[in-house]
Coordinates of C-alpha atoms in Angstrom, one line a residue:
Chain A
M872 CA -61.4 -35.6 53.4
T873 CA -59.6 -35.8 50.0
D874 CA -58.9 -39.3 48.7
K875 CA -55.4 -38.1 47.6
K876 CA -52.6 -40.0 49.2
L877 CA -49.8 -38.8 51.4
I878 CA -46.1 -39.4 51.4
G879 CA -44.1 -39.4 54.7
V880 CA -40.3 -39.1 54.8
D881 CA -38.3 -39.7 57.9
L882 CA -34.8 -38.5 57.4
G883 CA -32.3 -40.0 59.9
G884 CA -28.4 -40.1 60.2
T885 CA -28.4 -44.0 59.1
T886 CA -31.4 -44.4 57.1
I887 CA -34.2 -42.5 55.2
K888 CA -37.5 -44.1 55.7
F889 CA -40.4 -43.5 53.2
A890 CA -44.2 -44.5 53.3
I891 CA -47.2 -43.9 51.0
L892 CA -50.3 -43.5 53.2
T893 CA -54.0 -42.9 52.6
A894 CA -55.5 -39.6 53.8
A895 CA -56.7 -41.6 56.9
G896 CA -53.1 -42.5 57.8
D897 CA -53.0 -46.1 56.7
I898 CA -49.7 -47.1 55.4
Q899 CA -50.0 -48.7 51.9
Q900 CA -46.2 -48.9 50.9
K901 CA -43.1 -48.4 52.8
W902 CA -39.3 -48.7 51.9
S903 CA -36.0 -47.1 53.1
I904 CA -32.7 -46.3 51.8
E905 CA -29.3 -45.7 53.5
T906 CA -28.5 -42.1 54.4
N907 CA -25.3 -41.1 52.3
I908 CA -23.6 -38.4 54.5
L909 CA -20.5 -38.2 52.1
S910 CA -19.7 -35.0 50.3
D911 CA -21.2 -32.8 53.0
G912 CA -24.6 -34.6 52.8
Q913 CA -25.2 -33.2 49.2
L914 CA -26.5 -36.3 48.0
I915 CA -29.2 -36.7 50.5
I916 CA -31.9 -34.6 48.9
P917 CA -31.2 -35.9 45.3
D918 CA -31.5 -39.4 46.8
I919 CA -34.8 -38.7 48.4
I920 CA -36.1 -37.3 45.2
D921 CA -34.8 -40.2 43.1
S922 CA -36.2 -42.7 45.5
I923 CA -39.6 -41.1 45.6
N924 CA -39.8 -40.8 41.7
H925 CA -38.5 -44.4 41.4
H926 CA -41.1 -45.8 43.6
L927 CA -44.0 -43.8 42.1
K928 CA -43.0 -45.1 38.7
M929 CA -42.9 -48.7 40.1
Y930 CA -46.3 -48.4 41.7
D931 CA -47.5 -46.7 38.5
M932 CA -48.6 -43.5 40.4
K933 CA -48.5 -39.9 39.4
A934 CA -47.6 -36.6 41.3
D935 CA -51.2 -35.4 41.1
Q936 CA -52.4 -38.4 43.1
F937 CA -50.6 -37.0 46.2
S938 CA -51.7 -34.1 48.3
G939 CA -48.1 -33.7 49.6
I940 CA -44.9 -34.8 51.1
G941 CA -44.2 -34.5 54.7
L942 CA -40.4 -34.6 55.6
G943 CA -39.1 -35.0 59.2
S944 CA -35.5 -34.0 59.6
P945 CA -32.8 -33.3 62.3
G946 CA -31.4 -29.7 62.4
T947 CA -33.1 -26.3 62.9
I948 CA -36.0 -25.7 60.6
N949 CA -36.8 -22.4 59.2
F950 CA -40.6 -22.8 58.5
K951 CA -40.9 -19.5 56.5
E952 CA -38.1 -20.3 54.1
G953 CA -38.5 -24.1 54.1
T954 CA -34.7 -24.6 54.9
I955 CA -32.8 -26.6 57.5
K956 CA -29.4 -25.8 59.1
G957 CA -27.3 -27.3 61.8
A958 CA -28.1 -31.0 61.0
F959 CA -24.6 -32.1 62.0
N960 CA -25.4 -35.8 61.9
L961 CA -26.1 -35.4 58.2
N962 CA -22.9 -33.4 57.6
W963 CA -25.0 -30.5 56.5
K964 CA -22.9 -27.6 57.3
D965 CA -24.7 -24.9 55.4
E966 CA -28.4 -24.3 55.0
V967 CA -30.1 -26.7 52.7
Y968 CA -33.4 -26.2 50.6
P969 CA -35.5 -29.5 50.9
V970 CA -38.9 -27.7 50.3
R971 CA -37.8 -26.0 47.0
D972 CA -35.6 -28.9 45.8
I973 CA -38.0 -31.7 46.6
E974 CA -41.0 -29.9 45.1
A975 CA -39.1 -29.2 41.9
G976 CA -37.8 -32.8 41.7
T977 CA -41.2 -34.5 42.3
G978 CA -43.8 -31.9 41.4
I979 CA -45.4 -32.6 44.8
P980 CA -45.8 -29.9 47.5
V981 CA -43.5 -30.4 50.5
T982 CA -43.8 -29.6 54.2
I983 CA -41.0 -29.9 56.7
E984 CA -40.7 -30.4 60.5
N985 CA -38.1 -31.5 63.0
D986 CA -37.6 -35.2 63.8
A987 CA -38.7 -35.3 67.3
N988 CA -42.0 -33.2 66.5
V989 CA -42.7 -35.6 63.6
A990 CA -42.5 -38.6 65.8
A991 CA -44.8 -36.8 68.4
L992 CA -47.3 -36.2 65.6
G993 CA -47.0 -39.7 64.5
E994 CA -47.7 -41.2 68.1
R995 CA -50.4 -38.7 68.5
W996 CA -52.3 -39.7 65.2
K997 CA -52.1 -43.3 65.0
G998 CA -50.1 -44.4 68.2
A999 CA -50.4 -44.2 71.9
G1000 CA -51.8 -40.5 71.7
N1001 CA -55.2 -41.8 70.4
N1002 CA -55.5 -38.8 68.3
A1003 CA -56.3 -36.7 71.3
D1004 CA -56.0 -32.8 71.1
D1005 CA -53.4 -32.6 74.0
V1006 CA -50.3 -35.0 73.9
V1007 CA -46.9 -34.6 75.2
F1008 CA -44.3 -36.9 73.7
V1009 CA -40.9 -37.6 75.0
T1010 CA -38.3 -39.7 73.1
L1011 CA -35.5 -41.2 75.1
G1012 CA -32.6 -42.1 72.6
T1013 CA -29.0 -41.0 72.4
G1014 CA -30.4 -37.7 73.6
V1015 CA -33.8 -36.8 75.0
G1016 CA -36.2 -35.0 72.6
G1017 CA -40.0 -34.3 72.4
G1018 CA -42.9 -32.6 71.0
I1019 CA -46.0 -31.0 72.3
I1020 CA -49.5 -31.1 70.8
A1021 CA -52.0 -28.7 72.5
N1022 CA -55.5 -27.9 71.3
G1023 CA -54.8 -30.3 68.4
Q1024 CA -51.8 -28.2 67.2
L1025 CA -48.0 -28.8 67.4
L1026 CA -46.3 -26.1 69.3
H1027 CA -43.3 -24.4 68.1
G1028 CA -42.9 -21.4 70.5
A1029 CA -41.2 -18.2 69.8
N1030 CA -38.1 -19.7 68.2
G1031 CA -38.9 -23.2 67.3
A1032 CA -37.8 -24.7 70.7
A1033 CA -41.1 -25.8 72.1
G1034 CA -41.1 -29.4 73.0
E1035 CA -37.3 -29.7 73.6
I1036 CA -38.0 -31.6 76.9
G1037 CA -34.5 -32.8 77.1
H1038 CA -33.3 -29.6 78.5
V1039 CA -35.8 -29.2 81.4
T1040 CA -33.6 -28.9 84.5
V1041 CA -34.2 -31.6 86.9
D1042 CA -31.3 -31.0 89.3
P1043 CA -29.6 -27.5 89.1
H1044 CA -26.5 -29.1 90.8
G1045 CA -26.4 -32.2 88.5
F1046 CA -24.2 -33.3 85.6
M1047 CA -23.0 -30.7 83.1
C1048 CA -25.2 -31.1 79.8
T1049 CA -23.8 -30.4 76.3
C1050 CA -26.1 -27.4 76.2
G1051 CA -24.0 -25.6 78.8
K1052 CA -26.2 -25.9 82.0
R1053 CA -26.3 -28.4 84.7
G1054 CA -28.9 -31.2 85.4
C1055 CA -30.8 -31.3 82.2
L1056 CA -33.1 -34.3 81.9
E1057 CA -31.1 -35.5 79.0
T1058 CA -28.1 -35.9 81.3
I1059 CA -30.1 -38.5 83.3
A1060 CA -32.7 -40.2 81.1
S1061 CA -31.0 -40.5 77.7
A1062 CA -29.2 -43.7 76.8
T1063 CA -25.9 -42.0 77.3
G1064 CA -27.2 -40.3 80.6
I1065 CA -28.1 -43.6 82.1
V1066 CA -24.7 -45.0 81.6
H1067 CA -23.2 -41.8 83.1
V1068 CA -25.5 -42.2 86.1
A1069 CA -24.5 -45.9 86.5
R1070 CA -20.8 -45.0 86.5
D1071 CA -21.4 -42.2 88.9
R1072 CA -23.3 -44.4 91.4
A1073 CA -21.0 -47.4 90.9
G1074 CA -18.1 -45.1 92.3
E1075 CA -19.7 -44.9 95.8
Y1076 CA -21.3 -48.4 95.7
A1077 CA -19.8 -51.2 97.9
G1078 CA -22.6 -53.9 97.8
D1079 CA -23.1 -56.9 95.7
S1080 CA -24.2 -56.1 92.1
E1081 CA -23.3 -57.6 88.6
L1082 CA -23.6 -54.2 87.2
K1083 CA -20.9 -53.1 89.5
A1084 CA -18.7 -56.0 88.7
M1085 CA -19.1 -55.3 84.9
L1086 CA -18.1 -51.6 85.3
D1087 CA -15.1 -52.5 87.6
D1088 CA -14.2 -55.0 84.9
G1089 CA -14.0 -52.2 82.4
Q1090 CA -16.8 -53.5 80.3
D1091 CA -18.9 -51.2 78.0
I1092 CA -22.4 -51.1 79.4
S1093 CA -25.5 -49.8 77.8
A1094 CA -28.8 -48.3 79.0
K1095 CA -30.4 -51.7 78.1
D1096 CA -28.0 -53.5 80.4
V1097 CA -28.9 -51.3 83.2
F1098 CA -32.6 -51.9 82.8
D1099 CA -32.1 -55.6 82.1
L1100 CA -30.1 -56.1 85.3
A1101 CA -32.5 -54.0 87.2
K1102 CA -35.4 -56.3 86.1
T1103 CA -33.4 -59.3 87.7
G1104 CA -33.1 -57.4 90.9
D1105 CA -29.4 -56.2 90.6
D1106 CA -29.0 -53.8 93.5
L1107 CA -26.9 -51.1 91.8
A1108 CA -29.0 -51.3 88.5
L1109 CA -32.2 -50.8 90.6
I1110 CA -30.7 -47.6 92.4
V1111 CA -29.9 -46.3 88.9
A1112 CA -33.2 -47.1 87.3
D1113 CA -35.0 -45.6 90.3
Y1114 CA -33.1 -42.4 89.9
V1115 CA -33.6 -42.2 86.3
C1116 CA -37.3 -42.9 86.5
D1117 CA -37.7 -40.5 89.4
S1118 CA -36.1 -37.8 87.5
L1119 CA -38.0 -38.5 84.3
G1120 CA -41.2 -38.6 86.4
F1121 CA -40.5 -35.3 88.1
A1122 CA -39.9 -33.6 84.8
L1123 CA -42.9 -35.2 83.0
A1124 CA -45.2 -34.4 86.2
N1125 CA -44.4 -30.7 86.0
I1126 CA -45.0 -30.5 82.2
A1127 CA -48.3 -32.4 83.0
N1128 CA -49.0 -30.0 85.9
S1129 CA -48.7 -27.1 83.4
L1130 CA -50.4 -28.4 80.3
N1131 CA -52.8 -31.1 81.5
P1132 CA -52.3 -33.2 78.4
K1133 CA -54.6 -36.2 77.9
Y1134 CA -51.6 -38.4 77.3
V1135 CA -47.9 -38.3 78.0
V1136 CA -46.3 -40.7 75.7
I1137 CA -42.7 -42.2 76.2
G1138 CA -40.8 -43.4 73.1
G1139 CA -37.2 -44.0 72.0
G1140 CA -34.8 -46.7 72.4
V1141 CA -34.8 -46.6 76.2
S1142 CA -38.6 -47.0 76.4
A1143 CA -37.9 -50.7 75.3
A1144 CA -37.5 -51.2 79.0
G1145 CA -41.4 -51.4 78.8
D1146 CA -43.7 -51.6 81.8
F1147 CA -41.0 -51.9 84.2
L1148 CA -39.8 -48.5 83.2
L1149 CA -43.4 -47.1 82.8
N1150 CA -44.6 -48.2 86.2
K1151 CA -41.6 -46.5 87.9
V1152 CA -42.2 -43.3 86.0
E1153 CA -45.8 -43.2 86.6
K1154 CA -45.3 -43.7 90.3
A1155 CA -42.9 -40.6 90.3
M1156 CA -45.4 -38.6 88.3
R1157 CA -48.2 -39.3 90.5
A1158 CA -46.2 -38.2 93.5
N1159 CA -45.6 -34.8 91.8
E1160 CA -49.0 -34.1 90.2
F1161 CA -52.0 -32.4 91.6
A1162 CA -55.4 -34.0 91.8
T1163 CA -56.9 -33.0 88.5
I1164 CA -53.8 -34.1 86.6
K1165 CA -53.8 -37.4 88.3
D1166 CA -57.4 -37.8 87.3
S1167 CA -57.1 -36.8 83.7
T1168 CA -53.5 -37.2 82.4
E1169 CA -52.3 -40.7 81.5
V1170 CA -48.8 -41.9 80.8
R1171 CA -48.2 -44.5 78.1
L1172 CA -45.5 -46.2 76.2
A1173 CA -45.1 -45.2 72.5
S1174 CA -46.8 -47.9 70.2
L1175 CA -45.4 -47.1 66.7
G1176 CA -41.7 -47.7 67.2
N1177 CA -39.7 -46.7 64.2
G1178 CA -42.8 -46.1 62.2
A1179 CA -43.8 -43.0 64.1
G1180 CA -41.7 -40.7 62.0
V1181 CA -43.2 -41.4 58.5
I1182 CA -46.7 -41.4 59.8
G1183 CA -46.1 -38.1 61.6
A1184 CA -44.3 -36.6 58.6
A1185 CA -47.4 -37.5 56.5
S1186 CA -49.7 -36.0 59.0
L1187 CA -48.1 -32.5 58.2
I1188 CA -50.0 -32.6 54.9
K1189 CA -53.5 -33.3 56.5
Chain B
M1381 CA -63.2 -6.7 62.4
T1382 CA -66.8 -5.8 63.5
D1383 CA -67.5 -2.3 64.9
K1384 CA -69.6 -3.9 67.5
K1385 CA -68.5 -3.4 71.1
L1386 CA -67.6 -5.9 73.7
I1387 CA -68.4 -6.3 77.4
G1388 CA -65.8 -7.6 79.9
V1389 CA -66.9 -8.9 83.4
D1390 CA -64.3 -9.8 86.0
L1391 CA -66.0 -11.5 88.9
G1392 CA -64.0 -11.6 92.1
G1393 CA -64.8 -12.4 95.9
T1394 CA -64.9 -8.6 96.7
T1395 CA -65.9 -6.7 93.6
I1396 CA -67.3 -7.3 90.2
K1397 CA -65.6 -5.1 87.6
F1398 CA -67.3 -4.3 84.2
A1399 CA -65.9 -2.6 81.1
I1400 CA -67.4 -1.6 77.7
L1401 CA -64.6 -2.0 75.1
T1402 CA -64.1 -1.4 71.2
A1403 CA -63.4 -4.4 69.2
A1404 CA -59.9 -3.3 69.3
G1405 CA -59.7 -3.6 73.0
D1406 CA -59.8 0.1 74.1
I1407 CA -61.8 0.6 77.3
Q1408 CA -64.6 3.3 76.8
Q1409 CA -66.6 2.9 80.0
K1410 CA -65.7 1.0 83.2
W1411 CA -67.4 0.6 86.6
S1412 CA -67.5 -1.9 89.4
I1413 CA -69.9 -3.2 92.1
E1414 CA -69.5 -5.0 95.4
T1415 CA -69.8 -8.8 95.2
N1416 CA -72.8 -9.8 97.4
I1417 CA -71.9 -13.3 98.6
L1418 CA -75.0 -13.5 101.0
S1419 CA -77.7 -16.2 100.4
D1420 CA -75.2 -18.7 98.9
G1421 CA -74.2 -16.2 96.3
Q1422 CA -77.6 -16.3 94.6
L1423 CA -77.7 -12.5 94.0
I1424 CA -74.4 -12.4 92.1
I1425 CA -75.8 -13.2 88.7
P1426 CA -78.8 -11.1 89.0
D1427 CA -76.7 -8.2 90.2
I1428 CA -74.5 -8.7 87.0
I1429 CA -77.5 -8.5 84.8
D1430 CA -79.0 -5.6 86.4
S1431 CA -75.7 -3.6 86.4
I1432 CA -75.2 -4.3 82.8
N1433 CA -78.7 -3.3 81.8
H1434 CA -78.5 -0.3 84.0
H1435 CA -75.4 1.1 82.4
L1436 CA -76.6 0.3 78.8
K1437 CA -79.6 2.3 79.6
M1438 CA -77.5 5.1 81.0
Y1439 CA -75.1 5.2 78.0
D1440 CA -78.2 4.9 75.6
M1441 CA -76.9 1.7 74.2
K1442 CA -78.8 -1.5 73.0
A1443 CA -77.9 -5.1 73.2
D1444 CA -77.4 -5.5 69.4
Q1445 CA -74.6 -3.0 69.6
F1446 CA -72.5 -5.7 71.3
S1447 CA -71.0 -8.8 70.0
G1448 CA -71.0 -10.4 73.3
I1449 CA -70.2 -10.4 76.9
G1450 CA -66.9 -12.1 78.4
L1451 CA -67.0 -13.3 82.1
G1452 CA -64.1 -14.3 84.1
S1453 CA -64.9 -16.2 87.2
P1454 CA -63.4 -18.3 90.0
G1455 CA -64.4 -21.9 90.1
T1456 CA -64.4 -24.8 87.8
I1457 CA -65.8 -24.1 84.4
N1458 CA -67.7 -26.5 82.3
F1459 CA -67.3 -25.0 78.8
K1460 CA -69.7 -27.2 77.1
E1461 CA -72.6 -26.6 79.5
G1462 CA -71.7 -22.9 80.3
T1463 CA -71.7 -23.6 84.0
I1464 CA -69.5 -23.0 87.1
K1465 CA -69.1 -25.0 90.2
G1466 CA -66.9 -24.9 93.2
A1467 CA -66.4 -21.2 93.5
F1468 CA -66.2 -21.3 97.2
N1469 CA -65.2 -17.6 97.8
L1470 CA -68.5 -16.7 96.1
N1471 CA -70.5 -19.1 98.4
W1472 CA -71.5 -20.9 95.3
K1473 CA -72.1 -24.5 96.5
D1474 CA -74.1 -25.7 93.6
E1475 CA -73.6 -25.5 90.0
V1476 CA -74.6 -22.0 88.5
Y1477 CA -75.8 -21.1 85.0
P1478 CA -74.1 -17.7 84.1
V1479 CA -74.2 -18.3 80.3
R1480 CA -77.9 -19.1 80.3
D1481 CA -79.0 -16.6 82.8
I1482 CA -77.0 -13.5 81.7
E1483 CA -78.0 -14.2 78.0
A1484 CA -81.6 -14.3 78.9
G1485 CA -81.2 -11.2 81.1
T1486 CA -79.4 -9.0 78.7
G1487 CA -80.1 -10.4 75.2
I1488 CA -76.3 -10.6 74.6
P1489 CA -74.3 -13.8 74.0
V1490 CA -72.0 -14.7 77.0
T1491 CA -68.6 -16.6 77.1
I1492 CA -67.2 -17.7 80.3
E1493 CA -63.5 -18.4 81.3
N1494 CA -61.7 -18.9 84.6
D1495 CA -60.3 -15.8 86.3
A1496 CA -56.5 -16.7 86.0
N1497 CA -56.9 -17.5 82.3
V1498 CA -58.9 -14.2 81.7
A1499 CA -56.0 -12.2 83.3
A1500 CA -53.6 -14.1 81.2
L1501 CA -55.5 -13.2 78.0
G1502 CA -55.7 -9.5 79.1
E1503 CA -52.0 -9.3 79.6
R1504 CA -51.3 -11.0 76.4
W1505 CA -53.7 -8.8 74.4
K1506 CA -53.2 -5.3 75.8
G1507 CA -50.5 -5.7 78.4
A1508 CA -46.9 -7.0 78.8
G1509 CA -47.6 -9.9 76.4
N1510 CA -47.6 -7.6 73.4
N1511 CA -50.3 -9.6 71.7
A1512 CA -47.7 -12.4 71.0
D1513 CA -48.8 -15.9 70.0
D1514 CA -47.0 -17.6 72.8
V1515 CA -47.3 -16.0 76.4
V1516 CA -47.1 -17.7 79.9
F1517 CA -48.7 -15.7 82.5
V1518 CA -48.3 -16.4 86.3
T1519 CA -50.1 -14.5 89.0
L1520 CA -48.7 -14.3 92.5
G1521 CA -51.7 -13.5 94.9
T1522 CA -53.0 -15.3 97.9
G1523 CA -52.4 -18.4 95.7
V1524 CA -50.5 -18.9 92.6
G1525 CA -52.4 -19.1 89.3
G1526 CA -51.7 -18.8 85.6
G1527 CA -52.6 -19.2 82.0
I1528 CA -50.8 -20.3 79.0
I1529 CA -51.3 -19.1 75.5
A1530 CA -49.7 -21.0 72.7
N1531 CA -50.0 -20.6 68.9
G1532 CA -52.3 -17.7 69.7
Q1533 CA -54.8 -20.0 71.6
L1534 CA -55.5 -20.3 75.4
L1535 CA -54.8 -23.8 76.5
H1536 CA -57.2 -25.7 78.6
G1537 CA -55.9 -29.3 78.5
A1538 CA -57.7 -32.5 78.9
N1539 CA -59.7 -31.4 82.0
G1540 CA -59.4 -27.6 82.0
A1541 CA -56.3 -27.6 84.5
A1542 CA -53.8 -26.3 81.8
G1543 CA -52.0 -23.2 83.2
E1544 CA -52.4 -24.0 86.9
I1545 CA -48.8 -23.1 87.3
G1546 CA -49.2 -22.9 91.1
H1547 CA -49.1 -26.6 91.5
V1548 CA -45.8 -27.3 89.7
T1549 CA -43.6 -29.2 92.1
V1550 CA -40.4 -27.1 93.0
D1551 CA -39.2 -29.2 96.0
P1552 CA -40.6 -32.7 96.4
H1553 CA -39.6 -32.6 100.2
G1554 CA -40.9 -29.1 100.7
F1555 CA -44.1 -27.6 102.5
M1556 CA -47.3 -29.5 102.4
C1557 CA -49.8 -27.7 99.9
T1558 CA -53.6 -27.4 100.3
C1559 CA -53.7 -29.7 97.1
G1560 CA -52.2 -32.6 99.0
K1561 CA -48.7 -32.8 97.7
R1562 CA -45.5 -31.2 98.8
G1563 CA -43.4 -28.4 97.4
C1564 CA -45.9 -26.8 95.0
L1565 CA -44.8 -23.4 93.8
E1566 CA -47.9 -21.9 95.5
T1567 CA -46.3 -22.9 99.0
I1568 CA -43.3 -20.7 98.3
A1569 CA -44.2 -17.9 95.9
S1570 CA -47.8 -16.9 96.8
A1571 CA -48.3 -14.1 99.5
T1572 CA -49.1 -16.7 102.1
G1573 CA -46.2 -18.9 100.9
I1574 CA -43.7 -16.0 101.2
V1575 CA -44.9 -15.5 104.9
H1576 CA -44.6 -19.2 105.6
V1577 CA -41.0 -19.3 104.1
A1578 CA -40.1 -16.2 106.3
R1579 CA -41.4 -17.9 109.5
D1580 CA -39.7 -21.2 108.6
R1581 CA -36.2 -19.5 107.9
A1582 CA -36.5 -17.2 111.0
G1583 CA -36.7 -20.3 113.1
E1584 CA -33.1 -21.3 112.2
Y1585 CA -31.8 -17.6 111.8
A1586 CA -29.4 -16.1 114.5
G1587 CA -28.1 -13.0 112.8
D1588 CA -29.2 -9.2 112.8
S1589 CA -32.6 -8.8 111.1
E1590 CA -35.5 -6.5 111.4
L1591 CA -37.8 -9.2 110.0
K1592 CA -36.5 -11.6 112.5
A1593 CA -37.3 -9.1 115.2
M1594 CA -40.8 -8.5 113.9
L1595 CA -41.5 -12.1 113.8
D1596 CA -40.1 -12.8 117.3
D1597 CA -42.2 -9.9 118.5
G1598 CA -45.3 -11.8 117.3
Q1599 CA -46.1 -9.2 114.6
D1600 CA -48.2 -10.1 111.6
I1601 CA -46.0 -9.7 108.6
S1602 CA -47.0 -9.7 104.9
A1603 CA -45.2 -10.7 101.7
K1604 CA -44.8 -6.8 101.1
D1605 CA -43.0 -6.6 104.4
V1606 CA -40.6 -9.3 103.4
F1607 CA -39.8 -7.6 99.9
D1608 CA -39.7 -4.0 101.4
L1609 CA -37.2 -5.2 104.0
A1610 CA -35.1 -7.2 101.5
K1611 CA -34.9 -4.0 99.4
T1612 CA -33.4 -2.2 102.5
G1613 CA -30.7 -5.1 102.7
D1614 CA -32.3 -6.9 105.7
D1615 CA -30.4 -10.1 106.0
L1616 CA -33.1 -12.6 106.6
A1617 CA -35.5 -10.9 104.3
L1618 CA -32.9 -11.2 101.5
I1619 CA -32.6 -14.9 102.3
V1620 CA -36.3 -15.3 101.9
A1621 CA -36.6 -13.2 98.8
D1622 CA -33.6 -15.1 97.1
Y1623 CA -35.4 -18.5 97.9
V1624 CA -38.8 -17.3 96.6
C1625 CA -37.2 -15.8 93.5
D1626 CA -35.0 -18.9 92.9
S1627 CA -37.9 -21.2 93.3
L1628 CA -40.2 -19.1 90.9
G1629 CA -37.4 -18.8 88.4
F1630 CA -36.7 -22.6 88.4
A1631 CA -40.4 -23.3 87.7
L1632 CA -40.8 -20.7 85.1
A1633 CA -37.6 -21.6 83.4
N1634 CA -38.8 -25.3 83.0
I1635 CA -42.1 -24.1 81.6
A1636 CA -40.0 -21.9 79.2
N1637 CA -37.8 -24.8 78.3
S1638 CA -40.9 -26.9 77.4
L1639 CA -42.9 -24.2 75.6
N1640 CA -40.4 -21.5 74.4
P1641 CA -42.9 -18.7 74.9
K1642 CA -42.1 -15.2 73.7
Y1643 CA -43.0 -13.7 76.9
V1644 CA -43.3 -14.9 80.6
V1645 CA -45.5 -12.3 82.3
I1646 CA -45.5 -12.1 86.2
G1647 CA -48.6 -10.4 87.8
G1648 CA -50.6 -10.4 91.0
G1649 CA -50.2 -8.5 94.3
V1650 CA -46.5 -10.0 94.9
S1651 CA -45.4 -8.6 91.7
A1652 CA -45.7 -5.1 93.1
A1653 CA -42.2 -5.9 94.4
G1654 CA -41.3 -4.7 90.8
D1655 CA -37.8 -4.8 89.3
F1656 CA -36.2 -6.0 92.5
L1657 CA -38.3 -9.2 92.1
L1658 CA -38.0 -9.3 88.4
N1659 CA -34.4 -9.2 88.4
K1660 CA -33.9 -12.0 90.8
V1661 CA -36.4 -14.1 89.0
E1662 CA -34.8 -13.5 85.6
K1663 CA -31.4 -14.4 87.0
A1664 CA -32.7 -17.8 88.3
M1665 CA -34.5 -18.5 85.0
R1666 CA -31.4 -17.8 82.9
A1667 CA -29.3 -20.3 85.0
N1668 CA -31.9 -23.0 84.3
E1669 CA -32.6 -22.3 80.7
F1670 CA -31.0 -23.8 77.6
A1671 CA -29.5 -21.3 74.9
T1672 CA -32.4 -21.0 72.5
I1673 CA -34.8 -20.1 75.4
K1674 CA -32.3 -17.5 76.9
D1675 CA -32.2 -15.9 73.5
S1676 CA -35.9 -15.9 72.6
T1677 CA -37.9 -16.0 75.7
E1678 CA -38.3 -12.7 77.9
V1679 CA -39.6 -12.5 81.3
R1680 CA -41.7 -9.1 82.3
L1681 CA -43.8 -7.7 85.0
A1682 CA -47.6 -7.5 84.1
S1683 CA -48.5 -4.0 83.1
L1684 CA -52.3 -3.9 83.4
G1685 CA -52.9 -4.5 87.1
N1686 CA -56.5 -4.9 88.0
G1687 CA -57.6 -4.0 84.6
A1688 CA -56.4 -7.3 83.0
G1689 CA -59.4 -9.3 84.0
V1690 CA -62.0 -7.1 82.2
I1691 CA -59.9 -6.7 79.1
G1692 CA -59.2 -10.5 79.0
A1693 CA -62.8 -11.3 79.5
A1694 CA -63.8 -9.1 76.7
S1695 CA -61.2 -10.7 74.5
L1696 CA -63.1 -14.0 74.9
I1697 CA -65.5 -12.5 72.4
K1698 CA -63.1 -11.6 69.6

């Protein structure tokens, strides 16, 4: 192992997170800047370059002390060309050239990967994945994303879509998804999906429930509200939480039945519901797994939170 | 690439198939012997050794002309120890030592793998998988098995169960499977599963159908009968074929949604139903896949038939 250091960059729609790490993955410095999506996002890559150069100067470090920069980004990555397109939350309408531009701007080699895969790599390396060779990561946020590590390698598949667990079909007759088909996991287990399920179930619910009262009152509710109320025993909230966790457990069980990972790791904002969510998902997984999987695949909550991205991005360099 | 040759051995419950191949995977010689499962299967490994040595002598070849022997076998493989246990159709009740014993008996290094994985490797290398880096193989026989190649590597998972597609849950309220849970793909899309579905549907069918008449008459029917009758337009047989293909398509679509393979390859005896089956499965897959997968993952029938095993076994040596 080299003693050169790594830089991890996690590019999101609101902030860009940076970290300097040892080759062993220990964070030595970290900082973040706001993502400036004005002017079609044209300032983003220059901002990344300036921020890295500024901090290296501040820490009295030189480019040749680093073995590389790993960048996690939204959008569709072209690995051969080192380009990204279709990152709509960054206002990138045309293809951008982060590898070419950041290498030229910093003098350090750059590797890119999509944001969900980078979070998967981070949780695998330094988080709940325990550096195992076979880890499936699912992130429950505004949407549902994921990443799959098998035989120690991140999977991309034929066209870069491996690990896009959010579009596994759970119910062929379910809600319409933005992807154009029905019943995707994302329509049920994302933050927006959970609210959708709650509104749907509330329409046919006649019992006593604070969640029902809030919805009837026209209040905005969040996925967090649903799980918080479910924990207090709210009847409708429990119906929703059970359906969400059963659906997630069904989808994850079948991925586990196919891949037999050592760990299935659940992250993203919705996973803040903690052991309450984990226990329900695990129960649903066990009901749909065959014996070898029950015995050898473990489901866990992610442990790195927002830090997974920079660590996973840095791991691209190893 | 070396110019040494490969030996592939496909050990089944009825026959043991052998082939001598070039390093490029072209079969130069092939033969088979009956599997002798008497005496707790203790004669099987000696028979394999004798048959290899006999044929090398016959072809005037020496052990050092081979880079290895690949063996595909039923049962649970211990890769570290080179042992196999639980191959009940071979009457192997205790652990056996094929790597140790065949190496000692032939002077050629031996690598072992389970039979479904070996068929997957064969179809990937020289069959419908077109030597792509990402191939999912499913075999529809007495049971349903499979193998997954991702990033060019066969996946084993944490405990060797990766690729056991037969136990993906299709219907949590469906038929009980031998594995102990309900609604496994194997209970629907295996040869025995198809007959089970036909008997189940016949019980609630009141229309005009030759399949119904055969079942009511107490005749034994096979999966082949069901598909042959469906092709002639038999109403009940079509209901069964549609359910089988919809279930298989649902399961394969979700594996494709997760892994984005280049090819999904369908083999095994049931796949003899050909394009009739393929077209129905493809339609069901497309209905459950998101856009990138529809565009980049192709489903195909296996092309090597019984030959996949020896070719895949030989490929273990590459």
